[in-house]
Amino acid sequence: VEGKRTGRRPGSSGSRDKILASARLEFAARGYDGATILRIARRAGCDPALVHHFFGTKERLFDEAMELPMSLSEQLPAILHDADKLGENVARMLLTSWDSGRGRQIMLGLLRSAVSNRRAADRVRELIMRQAMVPALNALSVPDADLRASLIGANFVGLMIARHITRIEPLASLSTEELVQAFAPALQQYLSGDVGRGD
Amino acid sequence: VEGKRTGRRPGSSGSRDKILASARLEFAARGYDGATILRIARRAGCDPALVHHFFGTKERLFDEAMELPMSLSEQLPAILHDADKLGENVARMLLTSWDSGRGRQIMLGLLRSAVSNRRAADRVRELIMRQAMVPALNALSVPDADLRASLIGANFVGLMIARHITRIEPLASLSTEELVQAFAPALQQYLSGDVGRGD
C-alpha cells in the first residue's frame, strides 16, 4: 500500500489528504494533461510549493491520487459462491466500487487521462487485467480468462464513459441498481458464456 | 453521402480531400483539443492558409472530417432478416464500419476528443443514438430501444478504446472476425434479452 504516514505532524497529514482529494477532483474534471499543480493547490487552499513538497512531480501526485480505495480481490469470496448470480454480483461489486464517490473520481481521472497519456492508459490496463478481473476469472477457472477479463473491462469502461462523460441517456440517469440489472446478463455472458474460442 | 464534389477545379478538390484525410489522422492521434491547423497543413503538404480557405475554423474542419463514410440505416434490411444471428450480424456491421480504415480514424478522432470536448461528446452521442442503434432497434420493435441502444453504444465504445487506445490484450490483437465472435453473444443479449426493465 502506497501513501502510508511516515511520522509527519498531524496538521501536515491533513493538508496532504486535502491535496489528494483536490487532485482527484482536478484529474477527474480535466484529465492528466489538463490538470495543473496550481489549480490543485488552489482547490486545496494551499500554496503550490506545499504540493511539490509532499509529492514532488505531477506524475507522482497522479499515481498517489489514483490509488485504489479497496482491493477487489478481498471481495471475491463473497461474490463467487453463487454461480447463477455471478453476473449480477460482479456487476454490483464493480458499480459500488466505481460508480460513485472516490472510486468514480478515480475512474474519471484515469479515463480522461488515458486517451492522451500513456501512463494513465497503462494504469487502466493494469487495473483491469491484474487487479480486478483476471484474478476473479482465474478463481472461477473458466477458459480464456484474459480474453474474458479484457471484454468485461472494455464493456465497463464504455459504461462509465457513456454514463459520466458523454452522458448518453437513459444510461446516464439510471440508478446504480438499475444499471446493475441492465449490465448483469451481458456480464454473465462474458464471464461464463461463449466468447468465440476453444471449448 | 457527404463530401461530394461541387464543381470545383480538379486540383482544388484534390487538396481539399488531402486536407480532410490529414485532419482525420491528426484528430485520431491527438483529439480535437490537441490537433492544430498547422500540423494538419504540414501533413497535407500545403499552406495553413489553404486549410482556412477551405474550412474556415478548426470546428468546421472537425465536423467535415468526422462525417460518416456510410449510413448504417442503409445496411439494416440485410442485417435484420435473421433473428438468431442478429448479434453476430450487428457486431459484424459495427466492426466492419469502425474497426479499420477511415471509420476507425473517425472513431478514434471522436473518442480522443469526446473526453475533453463537449462538441465531440455530442457527436458521439448523436452517432450512437440517432444514426446507428435506435433506428435498428425501432425496426426490430423491441421494448426499451433507447436503453438498449445506449448499452450497446457504451459496450462498443469501450471495445474501441480497449482495442485501439489503451491496447488491452488479448483484445487488441484479435482479428476483426474474432472480435465479432467474442462480442456477438453479449450484443445479442443487449438487443433482445433482459435489460432489467418492463417487457
Coordinates of C-alpha atoms in Angstrom, one line a residue:
Chain A
V1 CA 0.0 0.0 0.0
E2 CA 1.3 3.4 -1.0
G3 CA 0.9 6.7 0.9
K4 CA 1.3 5.5 4.4
R5 CA 2.2 8.1 7.0
T6 CA 5.8 8.4 7.9
G7 CA 5.7 10.2 11.3
R8 CA 4.7 13.6 10.0
R9 CA 2.9 16.1 12.2
P10 CA -0.9 15.6 12.2
G11 CA -1.5 19.0 10.6
S12 CA 0.8 18.1 7.8
S13 CA -1.1 14.8 7.0
G14 CA -4.4 16.7 7.0
S15 CA -3.0 19.0 4.2
R16 CA -1.7 16.0 2.4
D17 CA -5.1 14.3 2.3
K18 CA -6.7 17.6 1.3
I19 CA -4.3 17.9 -1.6
L20 CA -5.0 14.3 -2.7
A21 CA -8.8 15.0 -2.6
S22 CA -8.3 18.1 -4.7
A23 CA -6.1 16.3 -7.1
R24 CA -8.8 13.6 -7.6
L25 CA -11.3 16.3 -8.4
E26 CA -9.0 18.1 -10.8
F27 CA -7.8 14.9 -12.6
A28 CA -11.5 13.8 -12.9
A29 CA -12.5 17.1 -14.4
R30 CA -9.5 17.8 -16.8
G31 CA -7.5 14.6 -17.1
Y32 CA -3.8 14.3 -16.5
D33 CA -2.6 16.7 -19.3
G34 CA -5.2 19.4 -18.5
A35 CA -4.7 19.3 -14.7
T36 CA -2.2 21.8 -13.1
I37 CA -0.5 21.8 -9.8
L38 CA -1.5 25.5 -9.4
R39 CA -5.2 24.7 -9.7
I40 CA -4.9 21.7 -7.4
A41 CA -3.3 23.9 -4.8
R42 CA -6.0 26.5 -5.2
R43 CA -8.7 23.8 -4.7
A44 CA -6.9 22.6 -1.6
G45 CA -6.4 26.2 -0.3
C46 CA -2.7 25.8 0.0
D47 CA 0.5 27.1 -1.7
P48 CA 1.7 25.2 -4.8
A49 CA 5.0 24.8 -3.1
L50 CA 3.4 22.6 -0.5
V51 CA 2.1 20.3 -3.3
H52 CA 5.6 20.0 -4.6
H53 CA 6.9 19.5 -1.1
F54 CA 4.7 16.5 -0.5
F55 CA 4.6 14.9 -3.9
G56 CA 7.5 16.2 -6.0
T57 CA 6.1 15.9 -9.5
K58 CA 2.6 15.9 -11.1
E59 CA 3.3 12.3 -12.1
R60 CA 3.8 11.2 -8.5
L61 CA 0.8 13.1 -7.4
F62 CA -1.3 11.4 -10.1
D63 CA -0.1 8.0 -9.0
E64 CA -1.0 8.6 -5.4
A65 CA -4.3 10.3 -6.1
M66 CA -5.3 7.4 -8.3
E67 CA -4.5 4.7 -5.7
L68 CA -7.4 2.3 -5.4
P69 CA -9.5 2.7 -2.3
M70 CA -10.0 -1.0 -1.9
S71 CA -8.7 -4.3 -3.2
L72 CA -11.3 -6.1 -5.3
S73 CA -9.7 -9.4 -4.5
E74 CA -10.8 -9.0 -0.9
Q75 CA -14.4 -9.0 -2.0
L76 CA -14.1 -12.0 -4.3
P77 CA -15.0 -14.9 -1.9
A78 CA -18.4 -13.4 -1.1
I79 CA -19.1 -12.9 -4.7
L80 CA -18.1 -16.2 -6.3
H81 CA -20.3 -18.5 -4.2
D82 CA -23.4 -18.3 -6.3
A83 CA -22.8 -19.3 -10.0
D84 CA -26.3 -18.2 -11.2
K85 CA -26.0 -14.7 -9.8
L86 CA -22.4 -14.3 -10.8
G87 CA -23.2 -11.6 -13.4
E88 CA -25.3 -9.6 -11.0
N89 CA -22.9 -9.9 -8.1
V90 CA -19.9 -8.9 -10.2
A91 CA -21.8 -6.0 -11.7
R92 CA -22.8 -4.8 -8.3
M93 CA -19.2 -5.1 -7.0
L94 CA -17.9 -3.1 -9.9
L95 CA -20.5 -0.4 -9.8
T96 CA -20.5 0.1 -6.0
S97 CA -16.7 0.5 -6.2
W98 CA -16.5 2.8 -9.2
D99 CA -19.9 4.5 -9.9
S100 CA -19.9 7.0 -7.1
G101 CA -17.7 8.7 -4.5
R102 CA -13.9 8.4 -4.6
G103 CA -14.0 5.4 -6.9
R104 CA -15.9 7.4 -9.5
Q105 CA -13.4 10.3 -9.3
I106 CA -10.5 7.9 -9.8
M107 CA -12.2 6.2 -12.7
L108 CA -12.9 9.5 -14.4
G109 CA -9.4 10.8 -13.7
L110 CA -8.0 7.7 -15.3
L111 CA -10.3 7.6 -18.3
R112 CA -10.0 11.3 -19.1
S113 CA -6.2 10.9 -18.9
A114 CA -5.9 7.6 -20.7
V115 CA -6.9 8.8 -24.1
S116 CA -4.0 11.2 -24.4
N117 CA -1.5 9.9 -21.8
R118 CA 0.4 6.6 -21.9
R119 CA 1.0 6.5 -18.2
A120 CA -2.7 6.6 -17.4
A121 CA -3.5 4.1 -20.2
D122 CA -1.0 1.7 -18.6
R123 CA -2.7 2.2 -15.3
V124 CA -6.2 1.5 -16.7
R125 CA -4.9 -1.7 -18.3
E126 CA -3.1 -2.8 -15.1
L127 CA -6.2 -2.1 -13.1
I128 CA -8.5 -4.1 -15.3
M129 CA -6.2 -7.0 -16.0
R130 CA -4.2 -7.7 -13.0
Q131 CA -6.1 -6.1 -10.1
A132 CA -9.6 -6.8 -10.9
M133 CA -10.9 -9.2 -13.5
V134 CA -8.2 -11.8 -14.2
P135 CA -7.9 -12.9 -10.5
A136 CA -11.7 -13.2 -10.4
L137 CA -11.8 -15.3 -13.6
N138 CA -8.9 -17.4 -12.5
A139 CA -10.7 -18.2 -9.3
L140 CA -13.6 -19.4 -11.3
S141 CA -11.3 -21.5 -13.5
V142 CA -13.1 -20.6 -16.8
P143 CA -11.1 -20.9 -20.0
D144 CA -9.8 -17.8 -21.8
A145 CA -9.6 -15.8 -18.6
D146 CA -7.6 -13.0 -20.2
L147 CA -10.0 -12.6 -23.1
R148 CA -13.0 -12.5 -20.8
A149 CA -11.3 -10.0 -18.5
S150 CA -10.5 -7.7 -21.4
L151 CA -14.1 -7.9 -22.8
I152 CA -15.6 -7.1 -19.4
G153 CA -13.1 -4.3 -18.7
A154 CA -13.9 -2.8 -22.1
N155 CA -17.7 -3.0 -21.5
F156 CA -17.3 -1.5 -18.1
V157 CA -15.1 1.4 -19.3
G158 CA -17.6 2.1 -22.0
L159 CA -20.4 2.2 -19.5
M160 CA -18.5 4.7 -17.3
I161 CA -17.8 6.9 -20.3
A162 CA -21.3 6.8 -21.6
R163 CA -22.7 7.5 -18.2
H164 CA -20.4 10.1 -16.8
I165 CA -18.5 11.7 -19.8
T166 CA -20.6 11.6 -22.9
R167 CA -23.8 11.3 -20.8
I168 CA -25.9 9.1 -23.1
E169 CA -29.5 8.8 -21.9
P170 CA -31.2 6.9 -20.5
L171 CA -27.9 5.3 -19.3
A172 CA -26.7 8.4 -17.6
S173 CA -29.9 8.7 -15.4
L174 CA -30.2 5.1 -14.2
S175 CA -29.7 4.5 -10.5
T176 CA -26.7 2.3 -9.7
E177 CA -29.0 -0.7 -9.0
E178 CA -30.9 -0.2 -12.3
L179 CA -27.5 -0.2 -14.1
V180 CA -26.6 -3.4 -12.2
Q181 CA -29.7 -5.1 -13.6
A182 CA -29.1 -3.8 -17.1
F183 CA -25.4 -4.9 -17.2
A184 CA -25.7 -8.2 -15.3
P185 CA -26.9 -10.5 -18.1
A186 CA -24.3 -9.4 -20.6
L187 CA -21.6 -9.6 -17.8
Q188 CA -22.8 -13.2 -17.0
Q189 CA -22.4 -13.9 -20.8
Y190 CA -18.8 -12.6 -20.8
L191 CA -18.0 -14.4 -17.6
S192 CA -19.2 -17.9 -18.5
G193 CA -20.8 -17.9 -22.0
D194 CA -19.3 -18.4 -25.4
V195 CA -16.6 -15.9 -26.4
G196 CA -15.9 -17.5 -29.8
R197 CA -12.8 -19.6 -28.7
G198 CA -11.8 -23.0 -27.6
D199 CA -14.5 -25.1 -25.9
Chain B
V1 CA -23.1 10.6 -48.9
E2 CA -21.4 13.8 -47.7
G3 CA -18.3 15.4 -49.2
K4 CA -19.3 15.2 -52.9
R5 CA -17.6 17.4 -55.4
T6 CA -19.4 20.7 -56.2
G7 CA -17.8 21.6 -59.5
R8 CA -14.5 22.9 -58.1
R9 CA -11.4 22.7 -60.2
P10 CA -9.9 19.2 -60.0
G11 CA -6.7 20.5 -58.3
S12 CA -8.7 22.2 -55.7
S13 CA -10.9 19.3 -54.7
G14 CA -7.8 17.1 -54.6
S15 CA -6.2 19.4 -52.0
R16 CA -9.5 19.5 -50.1
D17 CA -9.6 15.7 -49.8
K18 CA -6.0 15.6 -48.8
I19 CA -6.6 18.1 -46.0
L20 CA -9.6 16.1 -44.8
A21 CA -7.5 12.8 -44.8
S22 CA -4.7 14.6 -42.9
A23 CA -7.2 16.1 -40.4
R24 CA -8.6 12.6 -39.7
L25 CA -5.1 11.3 -38.9
E26 CA -4.4 14.3 -36.7
F27 CA -7.7 14.2 -34.8
A28 CA -7.3 10.4 -34.4
A29 CA -3.8 10.8 -33.0
R30 CA -4.3 13.9 -30.7
G31 CA -8.0 14.6 -30.3
Y32 CA -9.8 17.9 -31.0
D33 CA -8.0 20.0 -28.4
G34 CA -4.5 18.6 -29.2
A35 CA -4.8 18.9 -33.0
T36 CA -3.6 22.1 -34.8
I37 CA -4.3 23.5 -38.2
L38 CA -0.6 24.0 -38.7
R39 CA 0.2 20.3 -38.2
I40 CA -2.8 19.3 -40.4
A41 CA -1.5 21.5 -43.2
R42 CA 2.0 20.1 -42.7
R43 CA 0.7 16.5 -43.0
A44 CA -1.2 17.5 -46.2
G45 CA 1.8 19.3 -47.6
C46 CA 0.0 22.6 -48.0
D47 CA -0.1 26.1 -46.5
P48 CA -2.2 26.6 -43.4
A49 CA -4.0 29.4 -45.2
L50 CA -5.4 26.9 -47.7
V51 CA -6.9 24.9 -44.7
H52 CA -8.6 28.1 -43.5
H53 CA -9.7 28.9 -47.1
F54 CA -11.5 25.6 -47.5
F55 CA -12.8 25.1 -44.0
G56 CA -12.7 28.3 -42.0
T57 CA -12.4 27.2 -38.5
K58 CA -11.0 24.1 -36.7
E59 CA -14.5 23.3 -35.6
R60 CA -15.8 23.2 -39.2
L61 CA -12.9 21.1 -40.3
F62 CA -13.6 18.7 -37.4
D63 CA -17.2 18.4 -38.4
E64 CA -16.4 17.6 -42.0
A65 CA -13.5 15.3 -41.3
M66 CA -15.7 13.3 -38.9
E67 CA -18.6 12.9 -41.4
L68 CA -19.6 9.2 -41.6
P69 CA -18.5 7.3 -44.6
M70 CA -21.7 5.4 -44.9
S71 CA -25.2 5.4 -43.4
L72 CA -25.8 2.4 -41.2
S73 CA -29.5 2.5 -41.9
E74 CA -28.8 1.5 -45.5
Q75 CA -27.3 -1.7 -44.2
L76 CA -30.2 -2.6 -41.9
P77 CA -32.6 -4.6 -44.1
A78 CA -29.8 -7.1 -44.9
I79 CA -29.0 -7.5 -41.2
L80 CA -32.4 -7.8 -39.6
H81 CA -33.7 -10.7 -41.5
D82 CA -32.2 -13.5 -39.3
A83 CA -33.3 -13.1 -35.7
D84 CA -30.9 -15.9 -34.4
K85 CA -27.9 -14.3 -35.9
L86 CA -28.8 -10.7 -35.0
G87 CA -26.0 -10.3 -32.5
E88 CA -23.4 -11.6 -34.9
N89 CA -24.7 -9.6 -37.9
V90 CA -24.9 -6.3 -36.0
A91 CA -21.4 -6.9 -34.5
R92 CA -20.0 -7.5 -38.0
M93 CA -21.7 -4.4 -39.3
L94 CA -20.4 -2.2 -36.5
L95 CA -16.9 -3.6 -36.7
T96 CA -16.5 -3.6 -40.5
S97 CA -17.7 0.1 -40.4
W98 CA -15.5 1.2 -37.5
D99 CA -12.6 -1.1 -36.8
S100 CA -10.4 -0.3 -39.7
G101 CA -9.7 2.3 -42.4
R102 CA -11.4 5.7 -42.4
G103 CA -14.2 4.5 -40.0
R104 CA -11.5 3.7 -37.4
Q105 CA -9.8 7.1 -37.8
I106 CA -13.1 8.8 -37.3
M107 CA -14.0 6.7 -34.3
L108 CA -10.6 7.4 -32.7
G109 CA -10.8 11.1 -33.5
L110 CA -14.2 11.3 -31.9
L111 CA -13.2 9.3 -28.8
R112 CA -10.0 11.1 -28.2
S113 CA -11.9 14.4 -28.4
A114 CA -15.0 13.4 -26.5
V115 CA -13.4 13.1 -23.1
S116 CA -12.4 16.8 -23.0
N117 CA -14.5 18.4 -25.7
R118 CA -18.3 18.8 -25.5
R119 CA -18.8 19.2 -29.2
A120 CA -17.2 15.8 -29.9
A121 CA -19.1 14.2 -27.0
D122 CA -22.3 15.5 -28.5
R123 CA -21.3 13.9 -31.8
V124 CA -20.6 10.5 -30.3
R125 CA -24.0 10.6 -28.5
E126 CA -25.7 11.7 -31.7
L127 CA -23.9 9.0 -33.7
I128 CA -24.8 6.2 -31.3
M129 CA -28.4 7.2 -30.6
R130 CA -29.8 8.7 -33.7
Q131 CA -27.7 7.4 -36.6
A132 CA -26.9 3.9 -35.6
M133 CA -28.6 1.9 -32.9
V134 CA -32.0 3.5 -32.2
P135 CA -33.3 3.1 -35.8
A136 CA -32.1 -0.5 -35.8
L137 CA -33.9 -1.3 -32.5
N138 CA -37.0 0.5 -33.6
A139 CA -37.0 -1.6 -36.7
L140 CA -36.9 -4.7 -34.5
S141 CA -39.7 -3.3 -32.3
V142 CA -38.1 -4.4 -29.1
P143 CA -39.1 -2.6 -25.9
D144 CA -36.7 -0.1 -24.2
A145 CA -35.0 0.7 -27.6
D146 CA -33.2 3.8 -26.1
L147 CA -31.8 1.9 -23.1
R148 CA -30.6 -1.0 -25.3
A149 CA -29.1 1.4 -27.8
S150 CA -27.2 3.2 -25.1
L151 CA -25.9 -0.1 -23.6
I152 CA -24.7 -1.3 -27.0
G153 CA -23.1 2.0 -27.8
A154 CA -21.4 2.0 -24.4
N155 CA -20.1 -1.5 -24.9
F156 CA -18.9 -0.7 -28.5
V157 CA -17.1 2.5 -27.4
G158 CA -15.4 0.5 -24.6
L159 CA -14.2 -2.1 -27.1
M160 CA -12.8 0.5 -29.4
I161 CA -10.9 2.2 -26.5
A162 CA -9.6 -1.1 -25.1
R163 CA -8.5 -2.2 -28.6
H164 CA -7.0 0.9 -30.1
I165 CA -6.2 3.4 -27.2
T166 CA -5.4 1.5 -24.0
R167 CA -4.5 -1.6 -26.1
I168 CA -5.6 -4.3 -23.6
E169 CA -4.5 -7.8 -24.7
P170 CA -5.7 -10.1 -26.0
L171 CA -8.5 -7.8 -27.2
A172 CA -6.1 -5.5 -29.1
S173 CA -4.7 -8.4 -31.2
L174 CA -7.8 -10.2 -32.2
S175 CA -8.7 -10.2 -35.9
T176 CA -11.9 -8.3 -36.7
E177 CA -13.7 -11.6 -37.2
E178 CA -12.5 -13.0 -33.8
L179 CA -13.8 -9.8 -32.2
V180 CA -17.2 -10.3 -34.0
Q181 CA -17.4 -13.8 -32.4
A182 CA -16.4 -12.5 -29.0
F183 CA -18.8 -9.6 -29.0
A184 CA -21.8 -11.2 -30.7
P185 CA -23.4 -13.2 -27.8
A186 CA -23.3 -10.1 -25.4
L187 CA -24.7 -8.0 -28.2
Q188 CA -27.5 -10.4 -28.8
Q189 CA -28.3 -10.2 -25.1
Y190 CA -28.4 -6.4 -25.2
L191 CA -30.5 -6.5 -28.4
S192 CA -33.2 -9.0 -27.3
G193 CA -32.5 -10.3 -23.8
D194 CA -33.5 -8.9 -20.4
V195 CA -32.1 -5.5 -19.5
G196 CA -33.8 -5.2 -16.1
R197 CA -37.0 -3.3 -17.2
G198 CA -40.6 -3.7 -18.1
D199 CA -41.1 -6.2 -21.1

